């Protein structure tokens, strides 16, 4: 285990002032290669008293101020979203990530994620809040000049001004850098003249500021801060969307828009650095919002299942409904474990940054960038957890689930965008192995060497023998094997396709799935192990881990089979398949019984609380 | 203006209360606690009075270390000082009032606020007892509190109407729902509360005069009965109301 890297800790101010268990630095992406000590993992059970108070304030704010108005919000009732954003500003819910010197609170990632999770229950409004506080505010926090920070951040922190952000254009989405919007310096050198159309700006209808990108002289991708009142700036009509109907989404139309030179954000030609770095945090927060939304759907579905009578019984008494409720809860508990583990990883790095230092912003960014792999994992995994949860939620409500009279229809529509924005799940599935390999080639992760080593020792690999008495000995062994498989598969694929690997999207996606499943299984295991050691875990948590690992290993095996069968053949394939079989061999558990107990625990409660 | 608010740490309103094995106390496992809702109106009113007249607000609570959580919430809402009168024993209303009165006598605040009742045992006695012990006027079930030059005008809720009363400071006021809309502890307030001290003092002793000897849950509700839909249902209903429910 690395010792805490930073000796500067003794400095007067540290960035994150939240009391938190002291954890050691763990290198981003290293979970795939190393074993993690449960004590070195942050869990929701480690929240400080302040975290809990922040959680309560946010939760009460959501329940009392936002949810009762959700229909009006979705009807885009004039001024409502903005007035609620300002109200959130008064409580401090817009300023968590803004530095103190610019009117913010700078409370660290864990608090930020906690707030994003609660606000995630509000669907459309969560998108408005996230667009403003995340992608709308953070580019200036991290890349703004002193003047830009002074001008915009205090206004963003209170909600006096609302921000908006766009990377997309009508013809460029995932391929963001091919944007066509241009910026040309005016003859008097005072302005850039921007021409083009940006697409899908959340908050566009009421935003005061738009952060967006254009090619300077048609070739240098750069970021700009554009104010609503600049000449040549207008917005298009409201998009008619499938869900998140309350969030304003429009085009930003730039026709010889005059943007003062001082509103260039960051350096010319370095727009991609801003775009991609901000996405890391955006992806993390999206994961948090998805888990918050999932908890609400579980609570709604649970209370419906308890009161809906069919065949003289509440439907919660039926096995297939119990299966759904249990599985919704298992996945959400897993997602939550992944979220706060990652928050702990990032906060550990941020805590050691001296915020008085002139390059504190750059260090913070670097600290977050280190966990870009984890951020992508969270984005994909949690958005897919939510999609599962809303889908089964509608099913539990049956016909009523299809009616807008009940809350689950909205949740179903609102969920779908999460797999698309902040980088589609497909793009993120390509990024995960690409980042792993890049870091391996740069010597930051010992992945490829380990892969070769594993390939050489193939036949000496032990099968899954369990140690007696340890609750999770089988699960630990299986997760360890899944890590080895992920490393091995990445090695095999990298060696086979070399530079042409990026053309093998299907296989990269299989690798990503294994890597994500590893992070998920390990995160929930570590959380429960840590809690067991201090007696804050219960029987239900143990059953969640066992059920999840049991089912997930089947998926890991399937993905590995797909990878092997599409990269090797003949004797090599047969040898690998034999190894795979040994790696993933275990006696399946009675998950019917496990899920029934988990469901009954949930049914005995009003809310999602496990 | 020196303002004191007495607050209590009570089981969350969403808690499903279970009677403990001793049949005297509730089973505290898995129970979340909160600032008693009527006390929250009292804290909010104190903050508003301070914002209007300047001064400072102190919150007091009698109980064990767990009460610090509730004191901290009041600090996060913007209260300046907190005092924990340490006592882990079970007290009756008189015992609670006695300890609070002792402390308040030394503080001699201009305004003393309580919730109209604490939502755990619902005795609704402590505030009035404290006023009596301190020889101060008290106004209960207050929905409007207007401090003017040399007098205080209060609107009290009474059955089916309102009563407007006038008194003079120092005085004790017991907050009712409707008095105000309590603020959320802001994130800034929460962080600031971390560095505000909670003063701990031993609570003045008091003899137990009223003792709980048994706690009971109300009998479980039986399921409803659906009688037939034809005319015979009427006579059957009357029979059941007479013989079974014995209400007519």
mmCIF file of C-alpha atoms in Angstrom, chain A residues 17 19 49-50 53 57 61 64-65 91-92 105 107 606-607, chain B residues 14 16 68-69 72-73 76 184-188 190-191 194:
data_model
loop_
_atom_site.group_PDB
_atom_site.id
_atom_site.type_symbol
_atom_site.label_atom_id
_atom_site.label_comp_id
_atom_site.label_asym_id
_atom_site.label_seq_id
_atom_site.Cartn_x
_atom_site.Cartn_y
_atom_site.Cartn_z
ATOM 1 C CA UNK A 17 -12.525 20.166 4.993
ATOM 2 C CA UNK A 19 -13.997 15.021 8.355
ATOM 3 C CA UNK A 49 -21.861 13.933 10.880
ATOM 4 C CA UNK A 50 -21.521 16.797 8.366
ATOM 5 C CA UNK A 53 -26.469 16.741 7.790
ATOM 6 C CA UNK A 57 -30.784 19.114 4.137
ATOM 7 C CA UNK A 61 -35.110 20.242 0.098
ATOM 8 C CA UNK A 64 -40.426 19.638 0.162
ATOM 9 C CA UNK A 65 -39.450 22.018 -2.626
ATOM 10 C CA UNK A 91 -29.219 26.526 0.883
ATOM 11 C CA UNK A 92 -25.759 26.108 -0.663
ATOM 12 C CA UNK A 105 -17.977 26.033 -0.169
ATOM 13 C CA UNK A 107 -16.684 20.639 0.276
ATOM 14 C CA UNK A 606 -41.046 2.225 3.657
ATOM 15 C CA UNK A 607 -38.029 3.567 1.843
ATOM 16 C CA UNK B 14 -41.366 8.048 10.348
ATOM 17 C CA UNK B 16 -42.285 2.515 13.519
ATOM 18 C CA UNK B 68 -25.575 16.739 20.583
ATOM 19 C CA UNK B 69 -26.745 15.716 17.126
ATOM 20 C CA UNK B 72 -25.730 20.584 16.158
ATOM 21 C CA UNK B 73 -28.692 20.862 13.825
ATOM 22 C CA UNK B 76 -26.322 24.608 11.647
ATOM 23 C CA UNK B 184 -33.011 24.323 5.977
ATOM 24 C CA UNK B 185 -29.666 24.153 7.704
ATOM 25 C CA UNK B 186 -27.587 25.496 4.808
ATOM 26 C CA UNK B 187 -24.420 23.718 3.766
ATOM 27 C CA UNK B 188 -22.486 26.741 4.943
ATOM 28 C CA UNK B 190 -23.549 22.910 8.618
ATOM 29 C CA UNK B 191 -19.832 23.502 8.125
ATOM 30 C CA UNK B 194 -18.633 22.138 13.282
#
